[in-house]
Tab-separated table of C-alpha atoms in Angstrom:
chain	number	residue	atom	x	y	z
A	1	UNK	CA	-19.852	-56.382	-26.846
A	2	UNK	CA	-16.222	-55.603	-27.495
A	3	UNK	CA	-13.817	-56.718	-30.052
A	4	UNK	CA	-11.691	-57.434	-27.065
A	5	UNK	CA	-14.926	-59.889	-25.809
A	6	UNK	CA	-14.130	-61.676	-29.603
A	7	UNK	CA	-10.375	-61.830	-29.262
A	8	UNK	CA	-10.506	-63.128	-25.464
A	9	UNK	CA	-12.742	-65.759	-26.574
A	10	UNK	CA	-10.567	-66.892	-29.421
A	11	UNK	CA	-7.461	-66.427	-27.912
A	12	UNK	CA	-8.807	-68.722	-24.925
A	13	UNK	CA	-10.181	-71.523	-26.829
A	14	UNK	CA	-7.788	-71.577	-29.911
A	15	UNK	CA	-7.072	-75.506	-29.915
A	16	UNK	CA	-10.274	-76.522	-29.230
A	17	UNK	CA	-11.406	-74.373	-32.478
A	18	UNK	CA	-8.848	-75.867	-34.357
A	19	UNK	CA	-10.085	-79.610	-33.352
A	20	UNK	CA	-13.923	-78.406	-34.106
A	21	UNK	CA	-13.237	-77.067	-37.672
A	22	UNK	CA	-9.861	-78.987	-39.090
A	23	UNK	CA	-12.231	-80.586	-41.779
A	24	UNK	CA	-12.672	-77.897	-44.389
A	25	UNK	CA	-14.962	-79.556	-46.592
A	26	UNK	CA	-18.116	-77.333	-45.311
A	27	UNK	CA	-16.154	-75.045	-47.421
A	28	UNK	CA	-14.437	-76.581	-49.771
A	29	UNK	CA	-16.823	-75.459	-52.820
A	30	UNK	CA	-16.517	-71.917	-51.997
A	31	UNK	CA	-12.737	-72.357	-51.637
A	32	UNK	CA	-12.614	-73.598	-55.236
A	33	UNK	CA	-15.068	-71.096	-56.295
A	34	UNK	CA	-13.285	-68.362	-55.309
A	35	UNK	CA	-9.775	-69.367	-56.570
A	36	UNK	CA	-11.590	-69.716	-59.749
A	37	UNK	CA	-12.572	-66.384	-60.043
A	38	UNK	CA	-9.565	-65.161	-58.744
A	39	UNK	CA	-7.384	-67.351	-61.532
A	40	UNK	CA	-10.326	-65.722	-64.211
A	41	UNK	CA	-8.946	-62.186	-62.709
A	42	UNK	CA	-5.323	-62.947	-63.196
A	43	UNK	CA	-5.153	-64.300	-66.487
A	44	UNK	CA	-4.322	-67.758	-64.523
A	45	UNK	CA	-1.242	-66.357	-63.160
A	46	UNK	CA	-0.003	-66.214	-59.485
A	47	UNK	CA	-1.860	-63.369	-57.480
A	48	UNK	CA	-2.004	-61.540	-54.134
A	49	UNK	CA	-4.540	-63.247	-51.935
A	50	UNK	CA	-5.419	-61.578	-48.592
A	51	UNK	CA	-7.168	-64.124	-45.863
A	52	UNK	CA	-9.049	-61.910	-43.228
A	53	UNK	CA	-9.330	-63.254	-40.487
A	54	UNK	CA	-7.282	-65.965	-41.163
A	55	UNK	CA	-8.132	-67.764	-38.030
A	56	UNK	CA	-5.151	-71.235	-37.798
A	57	UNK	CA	-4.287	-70.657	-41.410
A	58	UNK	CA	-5.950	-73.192	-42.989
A	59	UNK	CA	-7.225	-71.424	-45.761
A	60	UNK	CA	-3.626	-69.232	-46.403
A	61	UNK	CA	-2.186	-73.144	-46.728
A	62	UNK	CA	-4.012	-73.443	-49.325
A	63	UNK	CA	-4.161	-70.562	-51.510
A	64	UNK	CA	-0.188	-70.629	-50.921
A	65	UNK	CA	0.040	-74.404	-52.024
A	66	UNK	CA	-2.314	-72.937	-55.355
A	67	UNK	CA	0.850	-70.950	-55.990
A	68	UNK	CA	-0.599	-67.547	-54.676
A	69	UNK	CA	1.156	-65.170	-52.392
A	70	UNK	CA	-0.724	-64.698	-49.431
A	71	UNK	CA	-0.951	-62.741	-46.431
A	72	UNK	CA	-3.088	-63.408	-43.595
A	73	UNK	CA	-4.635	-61.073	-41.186
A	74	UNK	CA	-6.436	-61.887	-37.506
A	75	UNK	CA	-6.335	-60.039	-34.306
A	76	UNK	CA	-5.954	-63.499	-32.014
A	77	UNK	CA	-2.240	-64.142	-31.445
A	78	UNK	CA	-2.817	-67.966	-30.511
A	79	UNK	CA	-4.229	-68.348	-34.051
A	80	UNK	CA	-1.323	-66.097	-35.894
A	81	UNK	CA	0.952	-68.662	-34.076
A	82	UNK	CA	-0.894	-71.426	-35.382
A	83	UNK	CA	-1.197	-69.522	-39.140
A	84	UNK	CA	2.758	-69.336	-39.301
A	85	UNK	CA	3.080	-73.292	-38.439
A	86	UNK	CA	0.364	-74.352	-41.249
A	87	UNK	CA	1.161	-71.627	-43.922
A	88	UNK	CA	5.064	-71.382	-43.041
A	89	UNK	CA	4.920	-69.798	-47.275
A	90	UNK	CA	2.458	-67.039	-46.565
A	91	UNK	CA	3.019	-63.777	-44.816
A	92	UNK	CA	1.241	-62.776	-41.603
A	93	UNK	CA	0.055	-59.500	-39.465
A	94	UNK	CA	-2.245	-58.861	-36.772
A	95	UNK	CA	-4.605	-55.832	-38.310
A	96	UNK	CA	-8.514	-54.923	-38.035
A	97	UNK	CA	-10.356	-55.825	-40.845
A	98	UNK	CA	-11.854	-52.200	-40.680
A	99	UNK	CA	-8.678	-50.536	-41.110
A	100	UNK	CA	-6.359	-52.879	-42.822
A	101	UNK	CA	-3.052	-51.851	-43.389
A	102	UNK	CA	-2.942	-53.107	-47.017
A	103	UNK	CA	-2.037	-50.644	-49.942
A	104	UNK	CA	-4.744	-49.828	-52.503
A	105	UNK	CA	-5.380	-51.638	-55.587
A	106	UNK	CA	-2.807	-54.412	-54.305
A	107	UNK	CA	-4.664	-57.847	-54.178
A	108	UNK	CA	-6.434	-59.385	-56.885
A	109	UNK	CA	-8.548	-61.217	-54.023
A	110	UNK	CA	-9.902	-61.295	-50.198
A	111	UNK	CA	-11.374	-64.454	-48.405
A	112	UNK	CA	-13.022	-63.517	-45.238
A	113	UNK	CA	-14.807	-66.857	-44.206
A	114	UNK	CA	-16.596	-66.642	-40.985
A	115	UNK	CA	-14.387	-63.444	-39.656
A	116	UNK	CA	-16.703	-60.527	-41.336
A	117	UNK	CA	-19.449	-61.895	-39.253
A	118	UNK	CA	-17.743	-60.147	-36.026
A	119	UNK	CA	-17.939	-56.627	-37.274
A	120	UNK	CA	-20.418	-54.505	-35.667
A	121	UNK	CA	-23.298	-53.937	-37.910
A	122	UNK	CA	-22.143	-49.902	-37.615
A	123	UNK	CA	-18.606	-50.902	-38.892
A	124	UNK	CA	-19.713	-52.828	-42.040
A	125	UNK	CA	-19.927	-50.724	-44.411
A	126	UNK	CA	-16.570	-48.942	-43.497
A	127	UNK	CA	-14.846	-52.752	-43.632
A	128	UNK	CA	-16.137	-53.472	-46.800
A	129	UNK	CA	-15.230	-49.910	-48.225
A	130	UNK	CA	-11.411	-50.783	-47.121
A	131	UNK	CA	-12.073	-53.975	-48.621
A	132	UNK	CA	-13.159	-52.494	-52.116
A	133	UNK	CA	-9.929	-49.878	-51.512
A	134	UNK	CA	-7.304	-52.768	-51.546
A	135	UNK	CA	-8.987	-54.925	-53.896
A	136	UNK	CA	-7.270	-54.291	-57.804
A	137	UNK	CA	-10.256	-53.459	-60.723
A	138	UNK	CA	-11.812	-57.166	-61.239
A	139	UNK	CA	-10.304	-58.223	-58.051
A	140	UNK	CA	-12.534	-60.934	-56.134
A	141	UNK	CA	-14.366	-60.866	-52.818
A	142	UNK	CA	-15.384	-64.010	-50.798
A	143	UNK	CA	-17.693	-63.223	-47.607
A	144	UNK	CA	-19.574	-65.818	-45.669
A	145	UNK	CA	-21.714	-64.753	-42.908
A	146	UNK	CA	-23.922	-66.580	-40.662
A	147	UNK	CA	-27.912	-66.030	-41.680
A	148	UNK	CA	-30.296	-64.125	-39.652
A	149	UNK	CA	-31.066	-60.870	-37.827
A	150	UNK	CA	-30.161	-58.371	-35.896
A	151	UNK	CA	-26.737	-59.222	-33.532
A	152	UNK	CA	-26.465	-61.497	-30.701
A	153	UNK	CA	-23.264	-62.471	-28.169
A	154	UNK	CA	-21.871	-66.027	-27.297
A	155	UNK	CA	-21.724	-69.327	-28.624
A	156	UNK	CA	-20.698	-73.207	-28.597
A	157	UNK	CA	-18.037	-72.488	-25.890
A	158	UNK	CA	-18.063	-72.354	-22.076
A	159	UNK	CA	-17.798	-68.486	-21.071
A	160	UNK	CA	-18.244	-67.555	-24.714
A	161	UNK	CA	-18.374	-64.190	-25.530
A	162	UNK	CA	-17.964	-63.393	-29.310
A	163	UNK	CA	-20.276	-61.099	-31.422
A	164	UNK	CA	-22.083	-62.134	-34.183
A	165	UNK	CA	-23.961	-60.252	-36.908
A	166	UNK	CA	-26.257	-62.087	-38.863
A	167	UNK	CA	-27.636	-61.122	-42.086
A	168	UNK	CA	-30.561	-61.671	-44.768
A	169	UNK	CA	-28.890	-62.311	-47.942
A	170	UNK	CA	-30.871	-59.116	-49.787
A	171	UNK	CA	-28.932	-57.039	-46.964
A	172	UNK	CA	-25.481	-58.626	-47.420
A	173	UNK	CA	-25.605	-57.861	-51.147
A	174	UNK	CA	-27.130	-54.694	-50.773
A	175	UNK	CA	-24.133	-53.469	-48.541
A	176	UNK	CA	-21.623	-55.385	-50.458
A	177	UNK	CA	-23.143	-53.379	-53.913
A	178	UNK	CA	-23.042	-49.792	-52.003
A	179	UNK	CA	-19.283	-50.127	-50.959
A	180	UNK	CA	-18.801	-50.141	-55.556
A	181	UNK	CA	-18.881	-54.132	-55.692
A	182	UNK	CA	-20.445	-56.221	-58.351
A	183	UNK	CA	-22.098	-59.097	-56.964
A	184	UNK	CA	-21.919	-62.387	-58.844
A	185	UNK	CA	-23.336	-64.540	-56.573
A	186	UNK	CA	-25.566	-65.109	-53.186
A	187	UNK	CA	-26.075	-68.278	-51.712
A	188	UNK	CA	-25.722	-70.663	-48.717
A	189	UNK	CA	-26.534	-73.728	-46.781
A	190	UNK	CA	-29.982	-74.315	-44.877
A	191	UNK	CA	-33.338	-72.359	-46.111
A	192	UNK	CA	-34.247	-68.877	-46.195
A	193	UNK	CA	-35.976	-69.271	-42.238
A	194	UNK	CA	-32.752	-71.171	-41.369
A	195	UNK	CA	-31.451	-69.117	-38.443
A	196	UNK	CA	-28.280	-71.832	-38.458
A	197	UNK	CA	-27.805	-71.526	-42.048
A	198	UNK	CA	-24.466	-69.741	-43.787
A	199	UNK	CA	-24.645	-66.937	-46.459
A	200	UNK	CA	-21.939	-67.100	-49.397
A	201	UNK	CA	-21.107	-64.343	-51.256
A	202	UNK	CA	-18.747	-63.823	-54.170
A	203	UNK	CA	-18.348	-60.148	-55.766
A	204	UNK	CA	-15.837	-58.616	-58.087
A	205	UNK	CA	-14.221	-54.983	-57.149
């Protein structure tokens, strides 16, 4: 599986994935969690907020409506399009999460809900280490991963062929801690054997 297999699949079913998952609530908590921490890190003052893999934007909307500047990162043009309509405030740039052209020490935090998931098991711990790299001291992480094992291709969608890598929580923070992260938090929906369940994590640079 190729990260052009991902981006085809996106790119081909970008409305439909905007009708499937316009109602944020399933992550509403973690959104407000991690704004916390991020408001904690900056003294309550406006920040630089990266969203990787920012999918339609709906996320950037809102850290830019919290007053944050924000830029917003993804690798399918259909959903970059649909980023710049919802966020028209935040700033946006097709990049790899693996080699993001962000400057070190610049944001003081990085969402990556449901994107990190896509990296190759190999490629984690380099993605994470450029995530530590452009995160400020104190600066806050937000991951959320789908739980399980091992890697598998396709999905919901006809002629789906997106990689996944799932996770056991003890591995997510394990990697998370090696690439110089502090982890605050580990937690999800679903129980432990819940192959459909979702990992949250929440770590400090």
């Amino acid at each position: 599986m190729t990260d052009d297999d991902t981006i085809a699949t996106y790119q081909s079913v970008a409305d439909e994935y905007r009708e499937r998952h316009d109602d944020r609530s399933p992550v509403a908590d973690l959104v407000e969690r991690f704004l916390d921490e991020v408001a904690d890190a900056t003294d309550h003052e406006p920040g630089w907020v990266a969203d990787v893999g920012c999918g339609p934007g709906w996320e950037s909307a809102t850290f830019a409506e919290r007053g944050h500047d924000v830029l917003g990162v993804d690798l399918t043009p259909a959903f970059l399009r649909a980023a710049r309509e919802e966020a028209p405030t935040a700033a946006f740039a097709r990049m790899d999460m693996r080699s993001p052209g962000i400057g070190d020490d610049a944001l003081d935090g990085l969402w990556a809900c449901a994107s990190f998931l896509h990296v190759p098991r190999e490629d984690a711990p380099d993605a994470l280490a450029a995530f530590h790299r452009t995160l400020r001291p104190g600066g806050v992480l937000a991951l959320s991963v789908k739980r399980g094992e091992g890697e598998r291709r396709g999905g919901t969608y006809d002629g789906d062929e997106r990689q996944f890598t799932l996770y056991r929580p003890a591995e997510l923070r394990g990697l998370v801690e090696k690439a110089g992260f502090t982890v605050g938090s580990v937690d999800g929906d679903g129980s432990p054997e819940d192959a459909d369940g979702w990992i949250w994590l929440i770590a400090r640079a």
